[in-house]
Amino acid sequence: MKSKVILTALLSVSLMACAQETPKVKHKKAKTAVKSDAKPVKFANATDPICNMPTEADMKDTAVYKNKTYGFCSAYCRDEFKKNPEKYVQK
Ligand SMILES: [Zn+2]
């Protein structure tokens, strides 16, 4: 029964092909899980000069002073900075 051997061989090949599909799906899932590649903003200040809190890249309250972007924890700190930036920018 040669045909039965061929059939078995074909069946096992298709099963293997099926098994090989699984990693592809996993890979696709992993890719979707990757965060958006938006570049984090680099602030000129490592810490909020008003409250001394470390600045983070996703801070929304920012002020530009002398072509440098400064990040603040809140609108309050940003406004305080804007009132007197010279006081807070040290060089
Ligand atoms: Zn602050």
XYZ file of N, CA, C and O and ligand atoms in Angstrom:
365
model
N 0.840 -1.218 0.000
C 0.000 0.000 0.000
C 0.863 1.252 0.000
O 1.143 1.867 1.029
N 1.318 1.560 -1.168
C 2.235 2.701 -1.266
C 1.491 4.035 -1.085
O 1.984 4.978 -0.509
N 0.243 4.067 -1.597
C -0.526 5.324 -1.550
C -0.814 5.758 -0.113
O -0.856 6.953 0.189
N -0.966 4.801 0.759
C -1.267 5.148 2.159
C -0.057 5.825 2.819
O -0.190 6.752 3.613
N 1.123 5.381 2.416
C 2.356 5.980 2.962
C 2.475 7.427 2.514
O 2.796 8.328 3.280
N 2.150 7.636 1.240
C 2.216 9.005 0.691
C 1.211 9.910 1.401
O 1.519 11.043 1.762
N 0.032 9.355 1.604
C -1.024 10.141 2.266
C -0.593 10.541 3.681
O -0.771 11.684 4.103
N 0.016 9.584 4.365
C 0.482 9.851 5.728
C 1.571 10.916 5.714
O 1.601 11.812 6.554
N 2.440 10.817 4.706
C 3.519 11.783 4.581
C 2.957 13.178 4.314
O 3.390 14.171 4.904
N 1.980 13.242 3.447
C 1.362 14.536 3.120
C 0.685 15.141 4.344
O 0.772 16.339 4.594
N 0.044 14.265 5.078
C -0.683 14.712 6.263
C 0.282 15.301 7.294
O 0.041 16.358 7.872
N 1.403 14.600 7.478
C 2.371 15.077 8.470
C 3.020 16.382 8.012
O 3.337 17.247 8.824
N 3.183 16.542 6.711
C 3.764 17.787 6.182
C 2.825 18.961 6.450
O 3.229 20.022 6.913
N 1.543 18.734 6.195
C 0.577 19.810 6.411
C 0.452 20.128 7.900
O 0.236 21.268 8.283
N 0.621 19.121 8.729
C 0.570 19.346 10.172
C 1.760 20.192 10.626
O 1.637 21.081 11.445
N 2.908 19.904 10.022
C 4.114 20.660 10.352
C 3.989 22.117 9.917
O 4.384 23.029 10.607
N 3.396 22.266 8.730
C 3.193 23.614 8.208
C 2.269 24.390 9.129
O 2.450 25.575 9.364
N 1.309 23.681 9.650
C 0.353 24.295 10.563
C 1.061 24.726 11.845
O 0.834 25.801 12.358
N 1.948 23.885 12.314
C 2.682 24.186 13.539
C 3.606 25.378 13.342
O 3.855 26.146 14.263
N 4.073 25.539 12.131
C 4.977 26.649 11.851
C 4.245 27.996 11.792
O 4.849 29.043 11.911
N 2.964 27.947 11.624
C 2.187 29.200 11.566
C 2.113 29.872 12.936
O 2.042 31.067 13.043
N 2.134 29.062 13.960
C 1.943 29.584 15.310
C 2.956 30.661 15.707
O 2.547 31.717 16.174
N 4.258 30.453 15.498
C 5.196 31.517 15.889
C 4.962 32.834 15.142
O 5.180 33.897 15.695
N 4.486 32.733 13.927
C 4.222 33.947 13.136
C 3.165 34.806 13.822
O 3.276 36.008 13.900
N 2.126 34.123 14.298
C 1.038 34.830 14.978
C 1.569 35.492 16.246
O 1.268 36.637 16.538
N 2.401 34.745 16.959
C 2.980 35.277 18.188
C 3.819 36.523 17.908
O 3.764 37.492 18.642
N 4.566 36.431 16.815
C 5.435 37.547 16.464
C 4.613 38.804 16.165
O 4.948 39.893 16.584
N 3.510 38.597 15.466
C 2.633 39.719 15.117
C 2.082 40.373 16.382
O 2.012 41.581 16.493
N 1.711 39.528 17.328
C 1.166 40.030 18.588
C 2.212 40.873 19.332
O 1.911 41.935 19.834
N 3.429 40.360 19.354
C 4.500 41.058 20.060
C 4.753 42.429 19.432
O 5.032 43.391 20.124
N 4.615 42.474 18.116
C 4.864 43.731 17.413
C 3.810 44.781 17.776
O 4.101 45.949 17.919
N 2.565 44.324 17.917
C 1.479 45.245 18.243
C 1.634 45.788 19.655
O 1.231 46.905 19.945
N 2.261 44.976 20.514
C 2.414 45.372 21.904
C 3.470 46.479 22.075
O 3.491 47.154 23.085
N 4.299 46.640 21.062
C 5.351 47.653 21.143
C 4.734 49.047 21.205
O 3.814 49.365 20.452
N 5.239 49.841 22.093
C 4.718 51.201 22.274
C 4.981 52.056 21.039
O 5.884 51.774 20.254
N 4.211 53.098 20.884
C 4.410 54.011 19.764
C 5.822 54.586 19.829
O 6.330 54.871 20.913
N 6.435 54.731 18.680
C 7.831 55.160 18.669
C 7.986 56.684 18.680
O 8.874 57.229 18.053
N 7.101 57.348 19.381
C 7.222 58.795 19.534
C 8.462 59.103 20.371
O 8.659 58.511 21.426
N 9.273 59.991 19.895
C 10.514 60.286 20.606
C 10.238 61.056 21.894
O 9.490 62.028 21.880
N 10.816 60.635 22.992
C 10.623 61.389 24.229
C 11.328 62.742 24.149
O 12.429 62.842 23.607
N 10.665 63.738 24.688
C 11.237 65.076 24.641
C 12.370 65.182 25.642
O 12.253 64.731 26.780
N 13.445 65.740 25.202
C 14.570 65.942 26.119
C 14.483 67.359 26.671
O 14.552 68.333 25.936
N 14.334 67.462 27.969
C 14.265 68.771 28.587
C 15.658 69.246 28.992
O 16.527 68.435 29.322
N 15.817 70.541 28.984
C 17.105 71.115 29.373
C 17.347 70.945 30.867
O 18.479 70.912 31.320
N 16.258 70.814 31.598
C 16.392 70.668 33.047
C 16.128 69.233 33.472
O 15.178 68.599 33.028
N 17.000 68.724 34.310
C 16.817 67.358 34.825
C 15.790 67.344 35.944
O 15.142 66.345 36.181
N 15.661 68.487 36.609
C 14.676 68.596 37.688
C 13.850 69.865 37.516
O 14.314 70.859 36.963
N 12.642 69.810 37.993
C 11.748 70.961 38.022
C 12.387 72.003 38.951
O 12.560 71.741 40.143
N 12.773 73.164 38.429
C 13.493 74.125 39.280
C 12.631 74.729 40.394
O 13.159 75.282 41.350
N 11.337 74.617 40.267
C 10.450 75.200 41.273
C 10.315 74.271 42.477
O 10.453 74.678 43.618
N 10.019 73.012 42.203
C 9.777 72.079 43.310
C 10.851 71.002 43.434
O 10.741 70.126 44.284
N 11.860 71.047 42.565
C 12.971 70.089 42.594
C 12.567 68.641 42.311
O 13.254 67.710 42.688
N 11.464 68.490 41.644
C 11.025 67.160 41.262
C 11.732 66.765 39.964
O 11.868 67.605 39.080
N 12.186 65.516 39.843
C 12.837 65.125 38.579
C 11.861 65.217 37.398
O 10.716 64.795 37.513
N 12.321 65.763 36.305
C 11.444 65.905 35.130
C 11.357 64.585 34.388
O 12.290 63.798 34.390
N 10.221 64.356 33.754
C 10.022 63.146 32.962
C 9.678 63.549 31.535
O 9.117 64.610 31.295
N 10.011 62.636 30.606
C 9.866 62.930 29.181
C 8.425 63.217 28.761
O 8.195 63.916 27.784
N 7.461 62.692 29.521
C 6.068 62.870 29.101
C 5.377 64.055 29.774
O 4.165 64.179 29.744
N 6.148 64.914 30.380
C 5.551 66.083 31.033
C 4.935 67.017 30.000
O 5.519 67.278 28.951
N 3.742 67.497 30.323
C 3.009 68.314 29.356
C 3.211 69.808 29.575
O 2.993 70.608 28.685
N 3.600 70.178 30.780
C 3.813 71.593 31.060
C 5.264 71.943 30.760
O 6.168 71.577 31.497
N 5.428 72.627 29.656
C 6.786 72.967 29.237
C 6.890 74.449 28.926
O 5.895 75.113 28.630
N 8.073 74.963 29.010
C 8.338 76.348 28.659
C 9.643 76.394 27.877
O 10.582 75.672 28.191
N 9.653 77.234 26.842
C 10.880 77.371 26.066
C 11.545 78.673 26.475
O 10.937 79.741 26.469
N 12.783 78.560 26.881
C 13.539 79.734 27.294
C 14.920 79.652 26.669
O 15.628 78.648 26.843
N 15.305 80.667 25.950
C 16.593 80.704 25.251
C 16.838 79.432 24.424
O 17.866 78.762 24.561
N 15.832 79.085 23.604
C 15.901 77.928 22.705
C 16.037 76.585 23.416
O 16.383 75.590 22.810
N 15.747 76.561 24.683
C 15.791 75.296 25.412
C 14.414 75.020 25.986
O 13.727 75.932 26.443
N 14.042 73.759 25.955
C 12.740 73.374 26.481
C 12.890 72.871 27.905
O 13.711 71.996 28.180
N 12.098 73.458 28.761
C 12.117 73.063 30.174
C 10.798 72.380 30.511
O 9.740 72.810 30.064
N 10.887 71.334 31.278
C 9.688 70.597 31.666
C 9.334 70.856 33.117
O 10.214 71.030 33.963
N 8.034 70.879 33.379
C 7.550 71.137 34.748
C 6.457 70.156 35.109
O 5.741 69.664 34.245
N 6.323 69.925 36.392
C 5.342 68.952 36.851
C 3.924 69.487 36.716
O 2.982 68.722 36.614
N 3.785 70.809 36.728
C 2.447 71.382 36.670
C 2.481 72.766 36.038
O 3.555 73.367 35.883
N 1.312 73.250 35.693
C 1.204 74.595 35.108
C 1.679 75.646 36.117
O 2.227 76.672 35.736
N 1.482 75.349 37.382
C 1.914 76.285 38.424
C 3.431 76.484 38.373
O 3.922 77.611 38.346
N 4.173 75.388 38.346
C 5.631 75.476 38.309
C 6.099 76.157 37.027
O 7.030 76.950 37.034
N 5.421 75.848 35.940
C 5.773 76.456 34.658
C 5.580 77.975 34.724
O 6.415 78.744 34.286
N 4.479 78.391 35.292
C 4.198 79.819 35.384
C 5.182 80.534 36.299
O 5.602 81.655 36.034
N 5.542 79.853 37.362
C 6.536 80.426 38.278
C 7.864 80.621 37.548
O 8.541 81.637 37.730
N 8.195 79.657 36.730
C 9.431 79.737 35.962
C 9.370 80.888 34.970
O 10.311 81.669 34.835
N 8.241 81.010 34.308
C 8.077 82.046 33.290
C 8.136 83.454 33.887
O 8.545 84.398 33.225
N 7.717 83.583 35.118
C 7.745 84.889 35.787
C 9.174 85.394 35.914
O 9.433 86.585 35.802
N 10.068 84.469 36.193
C 11.453 84.863 36.416
C 12.429 83.759 36.005
O 13.055 83.119 36.851
N 12.520 83.490 34.716
C 13.373 82.385 34.276
C 14.834 82.533 34.658
O 15.495 81.547 34.990
N 15.312 83.757 34.669
C 16.733 84.011 35.015
C 17.078 83.449 36.395
O 18.178 82.961 36.629
N 16.124 83.547 37.260
C 16.328 83.086 38.641
C 16.545 81.578 38.694
O 17.273 81.081 39.549
N 15.864 80.867 37.776
C 15.903 79.411 37.842
C 16.926 78.771 36.919
O 17.357 77.641 37.132
N 17.260 79.483 35.859
C 18.261 78.936 34.936
C 19.651 79.307 35.426
O 20.008 80.477 35.466
N 20.382 78.318 35.802
C 21.727 78.564 36.297
C 22.754 78.112 35.278
O 22.614 77.073 34.664
N 23.758 78.951 35.169
C 24.836 78.577 34.253
C 26.159 79.059 34.827
O 26.281 80.203 35.197
Zn 6.948 71.297 40.016
